[in-house]
C-alpha positions as semicolon CSV with decimal commas, in nm:
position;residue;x (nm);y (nm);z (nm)
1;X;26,819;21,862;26,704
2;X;26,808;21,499;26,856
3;X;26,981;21,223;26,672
4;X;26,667;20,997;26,595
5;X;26,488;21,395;26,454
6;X;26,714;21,396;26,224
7;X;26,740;21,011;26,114
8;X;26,370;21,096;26,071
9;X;26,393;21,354;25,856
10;X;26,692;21,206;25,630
11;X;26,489;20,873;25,590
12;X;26,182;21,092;25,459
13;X;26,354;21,261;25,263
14;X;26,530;20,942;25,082
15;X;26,147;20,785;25,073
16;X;26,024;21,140;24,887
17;X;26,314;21,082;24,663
18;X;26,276;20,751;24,561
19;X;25,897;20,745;24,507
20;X;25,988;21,063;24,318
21;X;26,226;20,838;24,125
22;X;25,965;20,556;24,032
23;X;25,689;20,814;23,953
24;X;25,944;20,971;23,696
25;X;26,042;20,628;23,567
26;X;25,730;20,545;23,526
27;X;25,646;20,881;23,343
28;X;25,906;20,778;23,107
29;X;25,942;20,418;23,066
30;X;25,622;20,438;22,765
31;X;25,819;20,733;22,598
32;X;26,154;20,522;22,607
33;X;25,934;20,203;22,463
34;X;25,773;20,415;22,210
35;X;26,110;20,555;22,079
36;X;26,293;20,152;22,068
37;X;25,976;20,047;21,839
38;X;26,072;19,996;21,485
39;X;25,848;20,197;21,293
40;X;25,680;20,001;20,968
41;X;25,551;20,257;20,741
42;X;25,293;20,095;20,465
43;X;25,193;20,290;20,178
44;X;24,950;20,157;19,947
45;X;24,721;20,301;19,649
46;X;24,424;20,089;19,794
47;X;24,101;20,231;19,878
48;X;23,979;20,198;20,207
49;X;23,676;19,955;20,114
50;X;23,911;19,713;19,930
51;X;24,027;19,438;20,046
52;X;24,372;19,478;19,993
53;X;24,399;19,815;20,198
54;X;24,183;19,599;20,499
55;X;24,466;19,349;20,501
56;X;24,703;19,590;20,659
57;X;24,493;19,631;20,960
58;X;24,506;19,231;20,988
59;X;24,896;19,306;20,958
60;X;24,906;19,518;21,201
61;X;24,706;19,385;21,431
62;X;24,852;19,052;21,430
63;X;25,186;19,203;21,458
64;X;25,082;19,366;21,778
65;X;24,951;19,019;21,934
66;X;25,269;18,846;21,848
67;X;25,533;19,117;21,925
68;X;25,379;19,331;22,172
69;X;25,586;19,677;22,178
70;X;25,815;19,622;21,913
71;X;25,665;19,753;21,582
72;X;25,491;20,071;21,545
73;X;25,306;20,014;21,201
74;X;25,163;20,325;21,005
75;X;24,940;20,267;20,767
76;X;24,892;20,481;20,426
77;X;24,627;20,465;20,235
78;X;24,501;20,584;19,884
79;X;24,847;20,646;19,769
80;X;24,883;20,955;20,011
81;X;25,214;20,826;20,144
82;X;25,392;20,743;19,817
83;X;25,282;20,777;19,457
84;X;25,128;20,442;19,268
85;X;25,417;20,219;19,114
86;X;25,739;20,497;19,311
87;X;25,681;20,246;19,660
88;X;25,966;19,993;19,526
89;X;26,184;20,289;19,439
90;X;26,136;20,415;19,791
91;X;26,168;20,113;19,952
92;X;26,496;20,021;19,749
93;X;26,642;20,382;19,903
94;X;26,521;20,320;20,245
95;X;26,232;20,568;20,270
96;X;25,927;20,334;20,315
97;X;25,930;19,975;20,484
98;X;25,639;19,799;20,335
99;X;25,397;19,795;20,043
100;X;25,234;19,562;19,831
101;X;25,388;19,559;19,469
102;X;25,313;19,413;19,162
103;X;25,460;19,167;18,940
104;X;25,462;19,481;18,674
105;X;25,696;19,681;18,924
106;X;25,913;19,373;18,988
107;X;25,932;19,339;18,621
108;X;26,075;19,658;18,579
109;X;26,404;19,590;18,745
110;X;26,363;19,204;18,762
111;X;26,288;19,115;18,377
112;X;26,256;18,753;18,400
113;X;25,950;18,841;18,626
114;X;25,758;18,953;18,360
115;X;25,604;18,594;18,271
116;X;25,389;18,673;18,577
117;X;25,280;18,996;18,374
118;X;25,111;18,798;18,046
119;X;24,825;18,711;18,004
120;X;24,685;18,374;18,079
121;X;25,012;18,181;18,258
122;X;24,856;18,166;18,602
123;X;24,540;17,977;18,571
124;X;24,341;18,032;18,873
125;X;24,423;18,159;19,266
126;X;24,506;17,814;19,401
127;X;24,762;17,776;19,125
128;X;24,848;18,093;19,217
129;X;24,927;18,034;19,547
130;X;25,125;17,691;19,461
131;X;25,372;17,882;19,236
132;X;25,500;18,143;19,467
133;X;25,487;17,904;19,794
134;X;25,679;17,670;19,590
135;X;26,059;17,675;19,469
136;X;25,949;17,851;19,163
137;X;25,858;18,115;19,436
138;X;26,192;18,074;19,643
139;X;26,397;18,130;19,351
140;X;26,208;18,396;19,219
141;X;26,197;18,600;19,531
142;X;26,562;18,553;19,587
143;X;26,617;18,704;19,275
144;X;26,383;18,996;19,366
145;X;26,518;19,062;19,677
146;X;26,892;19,051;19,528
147;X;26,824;19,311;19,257
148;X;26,537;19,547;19,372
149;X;26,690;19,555;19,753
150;X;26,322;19,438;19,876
151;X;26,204;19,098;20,015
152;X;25,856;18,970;19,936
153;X;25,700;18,818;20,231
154;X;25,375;18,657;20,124
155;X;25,156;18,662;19,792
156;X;24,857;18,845;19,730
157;X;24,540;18,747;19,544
158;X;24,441;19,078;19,400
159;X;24,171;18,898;19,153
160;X;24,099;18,798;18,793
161;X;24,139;19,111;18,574
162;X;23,815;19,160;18,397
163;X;23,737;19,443;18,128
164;X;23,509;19,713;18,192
165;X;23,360;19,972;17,945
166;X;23,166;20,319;17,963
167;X;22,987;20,197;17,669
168;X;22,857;19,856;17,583
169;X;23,018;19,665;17,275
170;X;22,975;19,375;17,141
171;X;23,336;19,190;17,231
172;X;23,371;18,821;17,081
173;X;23,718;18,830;16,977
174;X;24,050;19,040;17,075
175;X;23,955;19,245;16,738
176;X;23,626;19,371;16,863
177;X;23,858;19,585;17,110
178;X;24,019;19,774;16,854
179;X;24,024;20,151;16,912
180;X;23,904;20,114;17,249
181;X;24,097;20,326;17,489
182;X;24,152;20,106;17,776
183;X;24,312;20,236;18,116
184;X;24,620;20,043;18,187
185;X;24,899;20,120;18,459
186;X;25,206;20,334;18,334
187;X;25,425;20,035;18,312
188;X;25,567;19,877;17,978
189;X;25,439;19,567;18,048
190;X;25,062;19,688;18,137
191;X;25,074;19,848;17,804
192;X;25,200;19,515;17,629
193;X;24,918;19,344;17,819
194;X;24,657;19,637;17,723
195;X;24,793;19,572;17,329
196;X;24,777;19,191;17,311
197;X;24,392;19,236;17,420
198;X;24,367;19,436;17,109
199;X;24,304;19,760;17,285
200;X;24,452;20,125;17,292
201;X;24,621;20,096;17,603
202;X;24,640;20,478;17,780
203;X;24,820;20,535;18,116
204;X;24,657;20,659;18,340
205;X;24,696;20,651;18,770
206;X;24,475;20,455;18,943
207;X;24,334;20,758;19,116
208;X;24,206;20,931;18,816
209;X;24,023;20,652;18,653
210;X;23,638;20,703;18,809
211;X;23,703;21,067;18,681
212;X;23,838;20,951;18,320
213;X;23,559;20,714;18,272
214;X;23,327;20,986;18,393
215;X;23,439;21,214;18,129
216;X;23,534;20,985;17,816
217;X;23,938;21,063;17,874
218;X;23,911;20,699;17,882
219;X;23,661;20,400;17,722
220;X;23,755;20,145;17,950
221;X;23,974;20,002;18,245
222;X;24,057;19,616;18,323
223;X;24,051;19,524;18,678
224;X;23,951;19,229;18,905
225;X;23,608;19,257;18,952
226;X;23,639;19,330;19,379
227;X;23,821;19,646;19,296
228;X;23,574;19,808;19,033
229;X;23,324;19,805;19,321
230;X;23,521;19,951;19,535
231;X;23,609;20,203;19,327
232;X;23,257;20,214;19,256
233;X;23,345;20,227;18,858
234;X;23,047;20,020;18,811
235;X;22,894;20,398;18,854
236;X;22,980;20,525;18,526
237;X;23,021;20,232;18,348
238;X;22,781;20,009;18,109
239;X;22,961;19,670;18,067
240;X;23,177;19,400;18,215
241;X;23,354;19,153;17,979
242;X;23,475;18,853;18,160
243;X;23,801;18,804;17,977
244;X;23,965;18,710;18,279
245;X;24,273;18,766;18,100
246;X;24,526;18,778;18,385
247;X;24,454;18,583;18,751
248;X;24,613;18,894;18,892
249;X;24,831;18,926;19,238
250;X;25,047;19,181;19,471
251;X;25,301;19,067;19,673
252;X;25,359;19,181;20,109
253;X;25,708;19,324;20,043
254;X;25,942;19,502;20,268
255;X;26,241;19,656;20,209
256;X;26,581;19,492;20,294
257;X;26,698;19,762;20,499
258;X;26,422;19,728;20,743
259;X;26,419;19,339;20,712
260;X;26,807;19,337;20,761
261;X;26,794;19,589;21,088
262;X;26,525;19,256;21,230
263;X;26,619;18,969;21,458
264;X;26,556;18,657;21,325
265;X;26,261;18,578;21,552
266;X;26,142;18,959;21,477
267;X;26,129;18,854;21,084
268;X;25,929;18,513;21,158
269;X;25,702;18,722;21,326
270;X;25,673;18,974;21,032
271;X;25,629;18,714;20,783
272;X;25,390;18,533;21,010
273;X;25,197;18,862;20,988
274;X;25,236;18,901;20,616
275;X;25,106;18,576;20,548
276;X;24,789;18,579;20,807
277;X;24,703;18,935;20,593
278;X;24,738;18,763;20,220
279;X;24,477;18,501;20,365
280;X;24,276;18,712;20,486
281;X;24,243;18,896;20,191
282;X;24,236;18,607;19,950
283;X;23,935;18,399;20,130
284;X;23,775;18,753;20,105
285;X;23,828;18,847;19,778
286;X;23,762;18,474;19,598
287;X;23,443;18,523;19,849
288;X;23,350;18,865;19,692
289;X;23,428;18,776;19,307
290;X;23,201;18,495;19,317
291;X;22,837;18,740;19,422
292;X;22,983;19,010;19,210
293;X;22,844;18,959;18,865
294;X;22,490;18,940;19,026
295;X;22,574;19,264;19,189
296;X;22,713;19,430;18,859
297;X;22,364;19,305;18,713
298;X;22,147;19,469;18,968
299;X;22,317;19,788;18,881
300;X;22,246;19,801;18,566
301;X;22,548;19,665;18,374
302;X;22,564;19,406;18,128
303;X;22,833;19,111;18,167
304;X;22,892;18,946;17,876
305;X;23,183;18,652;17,822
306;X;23,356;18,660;17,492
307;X;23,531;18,345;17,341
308;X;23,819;18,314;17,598
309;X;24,005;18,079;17,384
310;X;24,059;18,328;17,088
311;X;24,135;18,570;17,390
312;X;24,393;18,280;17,465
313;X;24,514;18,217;17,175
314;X;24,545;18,594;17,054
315;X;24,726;18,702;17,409
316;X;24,984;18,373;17,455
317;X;25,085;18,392;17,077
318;X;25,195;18,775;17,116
319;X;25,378;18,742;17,413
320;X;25,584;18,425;17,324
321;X;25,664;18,610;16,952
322;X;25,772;18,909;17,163
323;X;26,092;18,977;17,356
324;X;25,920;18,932;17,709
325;X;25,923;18,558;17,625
326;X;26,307;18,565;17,517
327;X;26,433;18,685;17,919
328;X;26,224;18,418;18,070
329;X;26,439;18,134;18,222
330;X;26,429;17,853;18,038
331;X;26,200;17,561;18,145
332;X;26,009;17,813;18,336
333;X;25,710;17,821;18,191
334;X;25,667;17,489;18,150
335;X;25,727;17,415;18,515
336;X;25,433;17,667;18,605
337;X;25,236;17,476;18,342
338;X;25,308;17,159;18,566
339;X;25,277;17,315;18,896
340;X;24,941;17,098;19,044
C-alpha cells in the first residue's frame, strides 16, 4: 500500500474519531450539567390557585434567569411532598431545602417568636414588612436560623386572618364565640390564639377543612380572606366576621444545609429570588383582599364586623397575663409598637 494510502486512511480514521468524540461529548455534556445542579426541593400545603403556592413559580423562574444551570427547583404542592407544619422538621434533618413556614412553627422551637403568633401586635402588611426587613428582623432570624438549623430568606404576606362560619351568628364581642368550634392549626400557639377569640379551638389539617365544614366536624375556620376562596370555603359556609385578629405572614426559608453547601454569590441569588416571590405575592394578595368582601357578598355570605376593640382588648389582655408574654425579650414589643 503506498505511503500517502495509508496517511489517508490514518488521517480519516483520526477525523471519524474525533467527530465521534465531540458527538459523544456533546451527548453528555446536558447529562453532566443536569447531575452538578443543586436540586431545591419546595414543599408547601398551598393550593394551586393561591397565591402563595404561585410564588414558587416566580422563585423558580427568577432563579433560572439569574443562575442559568445551577438550581434544579421542584416544586410540591398541596402538602404532597411533606405533611403541613413536619417541613421545618425536615428541613432541620436535611430532607427538604425550602418551604414557607410560619411564625407558629418557628415558635415551636424558637419561643421568643411567639409574639408574632398573638393576636393584634402586627398592625397592618406595611408594618409587617418594616419589622422583619428591619433589625428586629435580623436579630430574629439569626436566632431562627441558630436554633431550628433553617435560614429565612424573605417575609411573606399571607393576609389578615378573618373568621368564617357554616352558620351565621351574631358576633359583637369575643363572648358571642363561645362554643363555637373553630378550626385552628395543630400548634399550641394556634390553639392559644383560637381561645383568646373566645372559641373552641379544634385541630384540624388544612386539607380536611372544606370537608369538616361540609359535614359540621367543625363550625368555623379563621383564615385571611385570599385563602378561603381558594379553598373555595366560601362554598359551604354562611358568614365572614372581619376580626382581623392577626395580620398574618409565612416566611421563604431554606434549610442551612442547603444554604451552607451555596457560594456566596449562589445565596444572593437565592435570596434575590426569595424576595422577588414575597413581592409578588404580597402586591397580589393586598390586591385580592381588598375586592374580596364584594365577592364573598355575591355568593351569598354575610360579612359582618364586630367591635374590634373589645376583640383587642379581650385578645392583648390574655396573651400578656399568659406565659407567651413572659419569653418575649424585653423591650420587644414596644420596639414593634414603634416600628414606623
Amino acid at each position: 500500500m503506498k505511503t500517502s494510502t495509508i496517511l489517508s486512511s490514518t488521517l480519516r480514521r483520526s477525523l471519524l474519531a474525533a467527530a465521534s468524540a465531540t458527538l459523544l461529548m456533546g451527548a453528555l455534556l446536558p447529562a453532566a450539567q443536569a447531575q452538578n445542579k443543586m436540586v431545591l426541593r419546595v414543599s408547601t400545603p398551598a393550593v394551586p390557585d393561591d397565591w402563595h403556592a404561585k410564588m414558587w413559580t416566580v422563585f423558580k423562574d427568577n432563579l433560572e434567569k439569574s443562575a442559568p444551570g445551577e438550581f434544579d427547583v421542584q416544586i410540591n404542592l398541596n402538602a404532597s411532598l411533606f405533611k403541613q407544619g413536619t417541613e421545618p422538621t425536615a428541613m432541620a434533618r436535611g430532607n427538604l431545602e425550602l418551604s414557607s413556614i410560619s411564625a407558629f412553627d418557628i415558635a415551636k422551637l424558637v419561643p421568643e417568636f411567639s409574639i408574632f403568633t398573638a393576636g393584634y401586635i402586627v398592625r397592618d402588611p406595611d408594618h409587617q414588612q418594616k419589622v422583619f426587613s428591619g433589625p428586629i428582623g435580623t436579630e430574629m432570624f439569626k436566632t431562627v436560623a441558630e436554633k431550628m438549623e433553617v435560614t429565612p430568606l424573605s417575609t411573606v404576606y399571607l393576609g389578615t386572618r378573618q373568621v368564617n362560619l357554616r352558620e351565621a351568628r351574631n358576633v359583637k364581642v369575643p363572648a358571642d364565640l363561645k362554643g363555637v368550634k373553630l378550626r385552628m392549626p395543630g400548634s399550641k400557639e394556634w390553639l392559644f390564639l383560637g381561645e383568646a377569640l373566645g372559641a373552641t379551638p379544634t385541630p384540624l389539617a388544612f386539607g380536611e377543612v372544606y370537608l369538616g365544614l361540609k359535614t359540621g366536624t367543625i363550625d368555623g375556620q379563621d383564615n385571611p380572606l385570599p385563602s378561603v376562596r381558594a379553598a373555595k370555603f366560601y362554598e359551604v359556609t354562611k358568614q365572614i366576621v372581619m376580626t382581623s385578629h392577626l395580620v398574618d405572614g409565612i416566611f421563604i426559608a431554606i434549610s442551612n444545609k442547603a444554604w451552607n453547601a451555596m457560594s456566596p454569590a449562589q445565596k444572593t441569588k437565592v435570596k434575590a429570588a426569595a424576595q422577588a416571590a414575597a413581592v409578588y405575592n404580597n402586591e397580589n394578595r393586598i390586591k385580592e383582599e381588598g375586592q374580596l368582601v364584594d365577592f364573598f357578598k355575591k355568593e351569598g355570605l354575610q360579612v359582618t364586623t364586630p367591635d374590634v376593640d373589645a376583640f383587642r382588648k379581650t385578645v392583648q389582655t390574655t396573651y400578656l397575663n399568659s406565659d407567651y408574654a413572659k419569653v418575649w425579650p424585653k423591650g420587644l414589643l414596644e420596639r414593634i409598637n414603634a416600628t414606623k
